Amino acid sequence: MENARPPWARRCLGPAWERWLSAPPTTGPDRPAARLPWLSTLAVTVFVTVGSGFAAHQQPDRAPLDALGRALLVVGAALLLFRHRAPRTVALGTAATTAAYLAAGYPYGPVFLTLALGAFAALVAGHRAVAWCALGGVWATHLLVTHWLHRWLPPPHDGPAPWSDELFVTAWVVAVVALSELVRVRREQLARARAERAAAERRRADEERLRIARELHDVLAHSISVINVQAGVGLALLDQDPEQARTALTTIKAASKEALGEVRQVLDTLRTRGAAPRSPAPGLDRLPELTEQARRAGLAVAVTTEGTPRPLPPGTGLAAFRIVQEALTNTVRHSGSRTARLRLRYAPAELDIRVDDDGPASSTTGEPAGGGNGLVGMRERAAALGGTVEAGPRRDGGFRVRARIPLTAAAAEDAPDTVTSAPPPAPAPDPESAPATEEES
């Protein structure tokens, strides 16, 4: 859209012309009033009056330019002062003064400039019918005066004009209309381009807000779940086993500190727009930390890795980490099982993540805690990379979350050079089953 002009126009037309074309329309009840163009109107008035005086000396057969003729020139040019605020009135007004000037037999010359500018302003503002009527009215007046009414109008003893002169007038009218339509179309194109850019910026802002909200949800949901579980353990053991209560409080302190650090990292992207984050986004290299947090919350996690681990792009690694984090958070909050099995399978074209627990569900109401945004966030993260997430209870009991994330060759080229995978403990029994319904967090 920005390169809609032909190459010669882009080379010849400067920034000032482009800015003028890009200026939004200034007419209408919902648009601010434009400033009056004093300088340009004054320049046109001087040019029209002085130029008509010189033209009178070259046309002795026309009526001499007297006070009435000069008044018509000044009034027609002065109307252009309001061409941005009232383009229809200005177009009709300049047409009327030009028609009166021609009917009085005054010399041809720059008087047509005021008519052209008035019609131009109306056409650019979208008032095509008014501009056509103004130009057509002047053309019809000129036709009547020069071919039929010349006997009764000044100058005296004036004969009919040759019909070939009408070709010049017609070509001039067509040129004015064509240029006006060209500018109007170009302005509409630029207006559409501005609207599309604004819509794209709003869409990017919405996507960024969604990304930040999802990131904060994943960070806080996991950490607060750990804090909630450990706080319950600490309260229950405060009198019977103070040492175990102290361990629970230590876990709460570590979890809250990590959550604050990750929240600060997310919020730093808002304060420093366009700057790179000061710490890398979490990936599967931080899987040992995640399983250790789950262990402190009372959930033993057995990790199994199949295939050859390879570097992942930052976006893919972050999505995989958050999916595992959310699945373990669901197990801590909603499952009565204190063990979970995590399997990472590196296939040539995808990363397969599966998290199983043996249940049963700890909630009897069936209502998910936390508003039910956990699985939605996991699905959004996977879908953004072209993957899928399936979650639901297994037929033999327990719950399963399974995510498939594509690994493209282009994405692998952008990945970091090294990655550290979690050490695989001894795998636990893993009965195969299909997911049925969802469990939310």
Coordinates of C-alpha atoms in Angstrom, one line a residue:
M1 CA 0.0 0.0 0.0
E2 CA 2.8 2.4 0.8
N3 CA 4.3 1.8 -2.7
A4 CA 1.0 2.3 -4.6
R5 CA 2.6 5.3 -6.5
P6 CA 4.5 4.6 -9.7
P7 CA 8.3 4.8 -9.4
W8 CA 8.6 8.1 -11.1
A9 CA 6.2 9.6 -8.6
R10 CA 8.1 8.2 -5.7
R11 CA 11.3 9.8 -7.1
C12 CA 9.8 13.2 -7.9
L13 CA 7.4 13.8 -5.1
G14 CA 9.0 14.9 -1.9
P15 CA 8.2 14.4 1.7
A16 CA 6.0 17.5 1.9
W17 CA 3.8 16.3 -0.9
E18 CA 3.5 12.9 0.8
R19 CA 2.6 14.5 4.2
W20 CA 0.0 16.5 2.5
L21 CA -1.5 13.4 0.8
S22 CA -1.4 11.6 4.1
A23 CA -3.2 14.3 6.0
P24 CA -6.6 12.9 7.1
P25 CA -9.8 14.7 5.9
T26 CA -10.7 17.7 8.0
T27 CA -14.4 17.9 7.2
G28 CA -17.3 16.2 9.1
P29 CA -18.9 16.6 12.5
D30 CA -16.5 14.2 14.2
R31 CA -13.3 15.7 12.9
P32 CA -11.5 18.8 14.3
A33 CA -11.7 22.0 12.3
A34 CA -8.7 22.8 10.1
R35 CA -6.7 25.9 10.4
L36 CA -7.5 28.6 7.8
P37 CA -4.9 28.5 5.0
W38 CA -4.1 32.3 5.1
L39 CA -0.8 32.2 3.3
S40 CA -1.8 30.0 0.4
T41 CA -5.1 32.0 -0.1
L42 CA -3.2 35.3 0.0
A43 CA -0.7 34.0 -2.6
V44 CA -3.6 32.9 -4.9
T45 CA -5.4 36.2 -4.5
V46 CA -2.3 38.2 -5.5
F47 CA -1.5 35.9 -8.4
V48 CA -5.1 36.0 -9.7
T49 CA -5.5 39.8 -9.5
V50 CA -2.0 40.6 -10.9
G51 CA -2.1 37.9 -13.5
S52 CA -5.5 39.0 -14.7
G53 CA -4.2 42.6 -15.1
F54 CA -1.4 41.4 -17.4
A55 CA -3.9 39.2 -19.3
A56 CA -6.1 42.3 -19.9
H57 CA -3.3 44.0 -21.7
Q58 CA -3.0 41.0 -24.1
Q59 CA -6.7 40.8 -24.8
P60 CA -7.9 44.2 -26.0
D61 CA -11.0 42.7 -27.6
R62 CA -12.3 41.8 -24.1
A63 CA -14.0 44.1 -21.6
P64 CA -11.5 46.2 -19.6
L65 CA -10.9 45.0 -16.1
D66 CA -12.7 47.5 -13.9
A67 CA -13.6 47.6 -10.2
L68 CA -16.4 45.0 -10.6
G69 CA -14.1 42.6 -12.3
R70 CA -11.4 43.0 -9.7
A71 CA -14.0 42.6 -7.0
L72 CA -15.1 39.3 -8.5
L73 CA -11.5 38.1 -8.7
V74 CA -10.9 39.0 -5.0
V75 CA -14.1 37.5 -3.8
G76 CA -13.6 34.2 -5.7
A77 CA -10.0 33.9 -4.3
A78 CA -11.0 34.9 -0.8
L79 CA -13.6 32.1 -0.7
L80 CA -10.7 29.6 -0.9
L81 CA -9.8 30.6 2.7
F82 CA -12.7 28.2 3.8
R83 CA -12.1 25.4 1.3
H84 CA -11.2 22.9 4.1
R85 CA -14.1 23.7 6.4
A86 CA -16.8 24.2 3.8
P87 CA -15.6 22.6 0.5
R88 CA -19.1 22.4 -1.1
T89 CA -19.9 26.1 -0.4
V90 CA -16.5 27.2 -1.7
A91 CA -16.9 25.1 -4.9
L92 CA -20.2 26.6 -5.7
G93 CA -19.1 30.1 -4.7
T94 CA -16.0 30.1 -6.9
A95 CA -18.1 28.7 -9.7
A96 CA -20.6 31.5 -9.4
T97 CA -17.9 34.2 -9.3
T98 CA -16.1 32.7 -12.3
A99 CA -19.4 32.4 -14.3
A100 CA -20.2 36.1 -13.5
Y101 CA -16.7 37.1 -14.5
L102 CA -17.0 35.3 -17.8
A103 CA -20.5 36.6 -18.5
A104 CA -19.3 40.2 -18.0
G105 CA -16.8 39.7 -20.8
Y106 CA -13.7 40.2 -18.7
P107 CA -10.4 38.8 -20.1
Y108 CA -9.5 35.1 -19.7
G109 CA -6.6 34.3 -17.4
P110 CA -5.9 33.1 -13.9
V111 CA -9.6 33.4 -12.9
F112 CA -9.9 29.7 -13.8
L113 CA -7.4 28.9 -11.0
T114 CA -9.9 29.8 -8.3
L115 CA -12.5 27.6 -9.9
A116 CA -10.0 24.7 -10.2
L117 CA -9.0 24.9 -6.5
G118 CA -12.6 25.1 -5.3
A119 CA -13.6 22.1 -7.3
F120 CA -10.4 20.3 -6.3
A121 CA -11.2 20.8 -2.5
A122 CA -14.7 19.5 -3.0
L123 CA -13.6 16.4 -4.9
V124 CA -10.8 15.5 -2.5
A125 CA -13.3 15.9 0.4
G126 CA -15.6 13.4 -1.3
H127 CA -18.3 15.8 -2.6
R128 CA -18.1 14.7 -6.2
A129 CA -21.6 15.7 -7.3
V130 CA -21.1 19.3 -6.0
A131 CA -17.7 19.6 -7.8
W132 CA -19.1 18.2 -11.0
C133 CA -22.1 20.6 -10.8
A134 CA -19.7 23.6 -10.2
L135 CA -17.4 22.7 -13.2
G136 CA -20.4 21.8 -15.4
G137 CA -22.2 25.0 -14.6
V138 CA -19.2 27.2 -15.5
W139 CA -18.7 25.2 -18.7
A140 CA -22.4 25.6 -19.7
T141 CA -22.3 29.3 -18.8
H142 CA -19.2 29.8 -21.0
L143 CA -20.9 27.9 -23.8
L144 CA -24.0 30.0 -23.7
V145 CA -22.2 33.3 -23.4
T146 CA -19.7 32.6 -26.3
H147 CA -22.1 31.1 -28.7
W148 CA -25.6 32.5 -28.1
L149 CA -25.7 35.3 -25.5
H150 CA -22.7 37.3 -26.8
R151 CA -25.0 39.8 -28.7
W152 CA -26.5 41.1 -25.4
L153 CA -23.5 40.8 -23.1
P154 CA -20.2 42.8 -23.1
P155 CA -17.9 43.5 -24.8
P156 CA -19.9 45.2 -27.5
H157 CA -19.7 43.9 -31.1
D158 CA -18.4 40.6 -29.9
G159 CA -18.8 37.7 -32.2
P160 CA -19.3 34.0 -31.5
A161 CA -16.2 32.1 -30.4
P162 CA -14.9 29.2 -32.6
W163 CA -16.0 25.8 -31.4
S164 CA -12.4 24.6 -31.3
D165 CA -11.9 26.8 -28.2
E166 CA -14.4 24.5 -26.4
L167 CA -11.9 21.7 -26.8
F168 CA -9.4 23.6 -24.6
V169 CA -12.0 24.3 -22.0
T170 CA -13.2 20.6 -22.0
A171 CA -9.6 19.4 -21.7
W172 CA -9.0 21.8 -18.8
V173 CA -12.1 20.5 -16.9
V174 CA -11.1 16.9 -17.5
A175 CA -7.6 17.5 -16.2
V176 CA -8.9 19.2 -13.0
V177 CA -11.3 16.3 -12.4
A178 CA -8.7 13.6 -13.1
L179 CA -6.1 15.2 -10.8
S180 CA -8.6 15.6 -8.0
E181 CA -9.8 12.0 -8.3
L182 CA -6.2 10.8 -8.3
V183 CA -5.5 12.7 -5.0
R184 CA -8.8 11.5 -3.5
V185 CA -8.1 7.9 -4.3
R186 CA -4.5 8.2 -3.0
R187 CA -5.8 9.7 0.3
E188 CA -8.3 6.9 0.7
Q189 CA -5.5 4.3 0.2
L190 CA -3.3 6.0 2.8
A191 CA -6.3 6.2 5.2
R192 CA -6.9 2.5 4.8
A193 CA -3.2 1.8 5.3
R194 CA -3.3 3.9 8.5
A195 CA -6.3 2.0 9.7
E196 CA -4.7 -1.4 9.0
R197 CA -1.5 -0.4 10.8
A198 CA -3.5 0.8 13.8
A199 CA -5.5 -2.5 13.8
A200 CA -2.3 -4.5 13.6
E201 CA -0.8 -2.5 16.5
R202 CA -3.9 -3.1 18.6
R203 CA -3.8 -6.8 17.7
R204 CA -0.1 -7.0 18.7
A205 CA -0.8 -5.2 21.9
D206 CA -3.7 -7.6 22.7
E207 CA -1.4 -10.6 21.9
E208 CA 1.3 -9.2 24.2
R209 CA -1.1 -8.6 27.0
L210 CA -2.4 -12.2 26.6
R211 CA 1.2 -13.5 26.6
I212 CA 2.0 -11.6 29.8
A213 CA -1.2 -12.7 31.5
R214 CA -0.5 -16.3 30.5
E215 CA 3.1 -16.1 31.8
L216 CA 2.0 -14.5 35.1
H217 CA -0.7 -17.2 35.5
D218 CA 1.7 -20.0 35.0
V219 CA 4.3 -18.5 37.4
L220 CA 1.9 -17.6 40.2
A221 CA -0.3 -20.7 39.9
H222 CA 2.6 -23.1 40.4
S223 CA 4.3 -21.1 43.1
I224 CA 1.2 -20.3 45.1
S225 CA 0.1 -24.0 44.9
V226 CA 3.4 -25.0 46.4
I227 CA 3.1 -22.3 49.0
N228 CA -0.5 -23.4 49.8
V229 CA 0.5 -27.0 50.3
Q230 CA 3.5 -26.2 52.4
A231 CA 1.6 -23.8 54.5
G232 CA -1.0 -26.5 55.3
V233 CA 1.8 -28.9 56.2
G234 CA 3.5 -26.3 58.4
L235 CA 0.3 -25.5 60.3
A236 CA -0.5 -29.2 60.8
L237 CA 3.0 -30.0 62.1
L238 CA 3.7 -26.8 64.0
D239 CA 3.2 -28.4 67.4
Q240 CA 3.9 -32.1 66.8
D241 CA 7.0 -31.7 64.5
P242 CA 8.5 -28.2 64.6
E243 CA 11.5 -29.3 62.5
Q244 CA 9.2 -30.5 59.7
A245 CA 7.3 -27.2 60.0
R246 CA 10.5 -25.3 59.6
T247 CA 11.3 -27.3 56.4
A248 CA 7.9 -26.3 55.0
L249 CA 8.5 -22.6 55.8
T250 CA 11.9 -22.8 54.1
T251 CA 10.1 -24.3 51.0
I252 CA 7.6 -21.4 51.1
K253 CA 10.4 -18.9 51.3
A254 CA 12.2 -20.4 48.3
A255 CA 9.1 -20.7 46.2
S256 CA 8.0 -17.1 46.9
K257 CA 11.4 -15.8 46.1
E258 CA 11.5 -17.6 42.8
A259 CA 8.0 -16.4 41.9
L260 CA 8.9 -12.8 42.7
G261 CA 12.0 -13.1 40.4
E262 CA 10.0 -14.5 37.5
V263 CA 7.2 -11.9 37.9
R264 CA 9.8 -9.2 38.0
Q265 CA 11.4 -10.6 34.8
V266 CA 7.9 -10.5 33.1
L267 CA 7.2 -7.0 34.2
D268 CA 10.6 -5.7 33.2
T269 CA 9.5 -6.3 29.6
L270 CA 6.8 -3.8 30.1
R271 CA 9.0 -1.1 31.6
T272 CA 11.8 -1.5 29.0
R273 CA 9.9 -1.7 25.7
G274 CA 12.0 -3.2 22.9
A275 CA 14.9 -4.1 25.2
A276 CA 16.1 -7.7 25.5
P277 CA 15.3 -9.5 28.8
R278 CA 18.2 -9.5 31.3
S279 CA 17.8 -13.2 32.1
P280 CA 17.0 -16.1 29.7
A281 CA 13.5 -17.5 29.5
P282 CA 13.1 -20.8 31.4
G283 CA 13.4 -23.9 29.3
L284 CA 13.7 -27.7 29.8
D285 CA 17.2 -27.1 31.2
R286 CA 15.5 -25.9 34.4
L287 CA 13.5 -29.2 34.7
P288 CA 15.5 -30.3 37.7
E289 CA 14.5 -27.2 39.6
L290 CA 10.9 -27.8 38.7
T291 CA 10.9 -31.4 39.9
E292 CA 12.7 -30.3 43.1
Q293 CA 10.0 -27.8 43.8
A294 CA 7.4 -30.5 43.3
R295 CA 9.3 -32.8 45.7
R296 CA 9.3 -30.1 48.3
A297 CA 5.5 -29.8 47.8
G298 CA 5.2 -33.5 48.5
L299 CA 5.0 -34.7 44.9
A300 CA 7.7 -37.2 43.7
V301 CA 8.3 -36.8 40.0
A302 CA 9.9 -39.6 37.9
V303 CA 11.4 -38.2 34.7
T304 CA 12.0 -40.4 31.6
T305 CA 13.7 -39.1 28.4
E306 CA 13.3 -41.0 25.1
G307 CA 15.3 -40.1 22.1
T308 CA 18.2 -37.8 21.8
P309 CA 17.7 -34.4 23.6
R310 CA 18.6 -31.6 21.3
P311 CA 18.6 -27.8 21.6
L312 CA 15.2 -26.1 21.4
P313 CA 14.4 -22.6 20.3
P314 CA 13.6 -20.2 23.3
G315 CA 9.9 -20.1 22.5
T316 CA 9.6 -23.9 22.2
G317 CA 11.6 -24.4 25.3
L318 CA 9.5 -21.9 27.3
A319 CA 6.2 -23.5 26.1
A320 CA 7.4 -27.0 27.1
F321 CA 8.6 -25.8 30.5
R322 CA 5.3 -24.1 31.2
I323 CA 3.2 -27.0 30.1
V324 CA 5.2 -29.4 32.4
Q325 CA 4.9 -26.8 35.2
E326 CA 1.2 -26.4 34.8
A327 CA 0.6 -30.2 34.6
L328 CA 2.6 -30.7 37.9
T329 CA 0.7 -27.9 39.5
N330 CA -2.6 -29.6 38.6
T331 CA -1.3 -32.8 40.2
V332 CA -0.3 -31.0 43.4
R333 CA -3.6 -29.2 43.7
H334 CA -6.2 -31.7 42.4
S335 CA -4.8 -35.2 42.7
G336 CA -4.7 -37.4 45.7
S337 CA -1.6 -39.1 44.4
R338 CA 1.8 -38.0 45.6
T339 CA 3.7 -39.3 42.6
A340 CA 3.8 -38.3 39.0
R341 CA 5.5 -39.6 35.9
L342 CA 7.0 -37.2 33.3
R343 CA 8.0 -38.6 29.9
L344 CA 9.9 -36.5 27.3
R345 CA 10.1 -38.1 23.8
Y346 CA 12.3 -36.4 21.2
A347 CA 11.0 -37.5 17.8
P348 CA 12.5 -36.2 14.5
A349 CA 9.6 -33.8 13.9
E350 CA 8.1 -33.2 17.4
L351 CA 8.5 -33.1 21.1
D352 CA 6.1 -35.4 22.9
I353 CA 5.4 -34.4 26.6
R354 CA 3.3 -36.7 28.8
V355 CA 2.6 -36.2 32.5
D356 CA 0.6 -38.9 34.4
D357 CA -0.5 -39.3 38.0
D358 CA -2.4 -42.2 39.6
G359 CA -5.1 -40.0 41.2
P360 CA -7.8 -40.1 42.5
A361 CA -8.9 -36.5 42.2
S362 CA -8.9 -34.7 45.6
S363 CA -11.8 -32.4 44.7
T364 CA -15.3 -33.9 45.1
T365 CA -17.2 -30.9 43.7
G366 CA -15.8 -31.3 40.2
E367 CA -15.2 -27.6 40.0
P368 CA -11.6 -26.6 39.0
A369 CA -9.8 -24.2 41.3
G370 CA -8.3 -21.1 40.1
G371 CA -10.8 -20.2 37.4
G372 CA -10.0 -23.0 35.0
N373 CA -7.3 -21.2 33.0
G374 CA -4.5 -23.7 33.3
L375 CA -5.4 -26.1 30.5
V376 CA -6.6 -23.2 28.3
G377 CA -3.1 -21.6 28.7
M378 CA -1.4 -24.9 27.9
R379 CA -3.5 -25.3 24.7
E380 CA -2.8 -21.7 23.7
R381 CA 0.9 -22.2 24.1
A382 CA 1.0 -25.4 22.1
A383 CA -1.3 -24.0 19.4
A384 CA 0.9 -21.0 18.9
L385 CA 3.7 -23.4 17.9
G386 CA 1.4 -25.6 15.8
G387 CA 1.0 -28.3 18.5
T388 CA -1.8 -29.8 20.5
V389 CA -2.6 -30.6 24.2
E390 CA -4.8 -33.4 25.4
A391 CA -5.8 -33.7 29.0
G392 CA -8.2 -35.9 30.9
P393 CA -8.7 -38.9 33.3
R394 CA -7.3 -42.3 32.3
R395 CA -9.5 -45.4 32.1
D396 CA -7.5 -47.1 34.8
G397 CA -7.7 -44.1 37.1
G398 CA -5.5 -41.1 37.5
F399 CA -5.0 -38.2 35.1
R400 CA -2.9 -37.5 32.0
V401 CA -1.7 -34.4 30.2
R402 CA -0.1 -35.0 26.8
A403 CA 1.4 -32.3 24.6
R404 CA 2.8 -32.5 21.1
I405 CA 5.0 -29.6 19.9
P406 CA 6.4 -29.6 16.4
L407 CA 10.2 -29.2 16.0
T408 CA 10.9 -27.6 12.6
A409 CA 14.4 -27.4 11.0
A410 CA 14.1 -23.6 10.8
A411 CA 13.3 -23.4 14.5
A412 CA 16.1 -25.7 15.4
E413 CA 18.6 -23.4 13.7
D414 CA 17.6 -20.5 16.0
A415 CA 18.0 -22.6 19.1
P416 CA 20.8 -22.1 21.7
D417 CA 24.0 -24.1 21.3
T418 CA 23.6 -26.2 24.5
V419 CA 20.8 -27.5 26.7
T420 CA 20.8 -29.5 29.9
S421 CA 18.2 -32.2 30.2
A422 CA 16.9 -33.6 33.5
P423 CA 18.5 -36.8 34.6
P424 CA 16.1 -39.6 34.0
P425 CA 15.2 -41.6 37.1
A426 CA 13.9 -45.1 37.0
P427 CA 10.6 -45.2 35.1
A428 CA 7.5 -46.1 37.0
P429 CA 4.7 -48.3 35.5
D430 CA 2.8 -46.4 32.9
P431 CA -0.5 -48.0 31.8
E432 CA -1.6 -46.7 28.3
S433 CA -5.0 -45.1 28.1
A434 CA -6.8 -42.4 26.2
P435 CA -7.8 -39.1 27.9
A436 CA -11.5 -38.4 28.3
T437 CA -12.5 -35.2 30.0
E438 CA -10.6 -32.2 31.3
E439 CA -9.3 -31.2 34.8
E440 CA -8.6 -27.4 35.0
S441 CA -6.4 -25.4 37.3

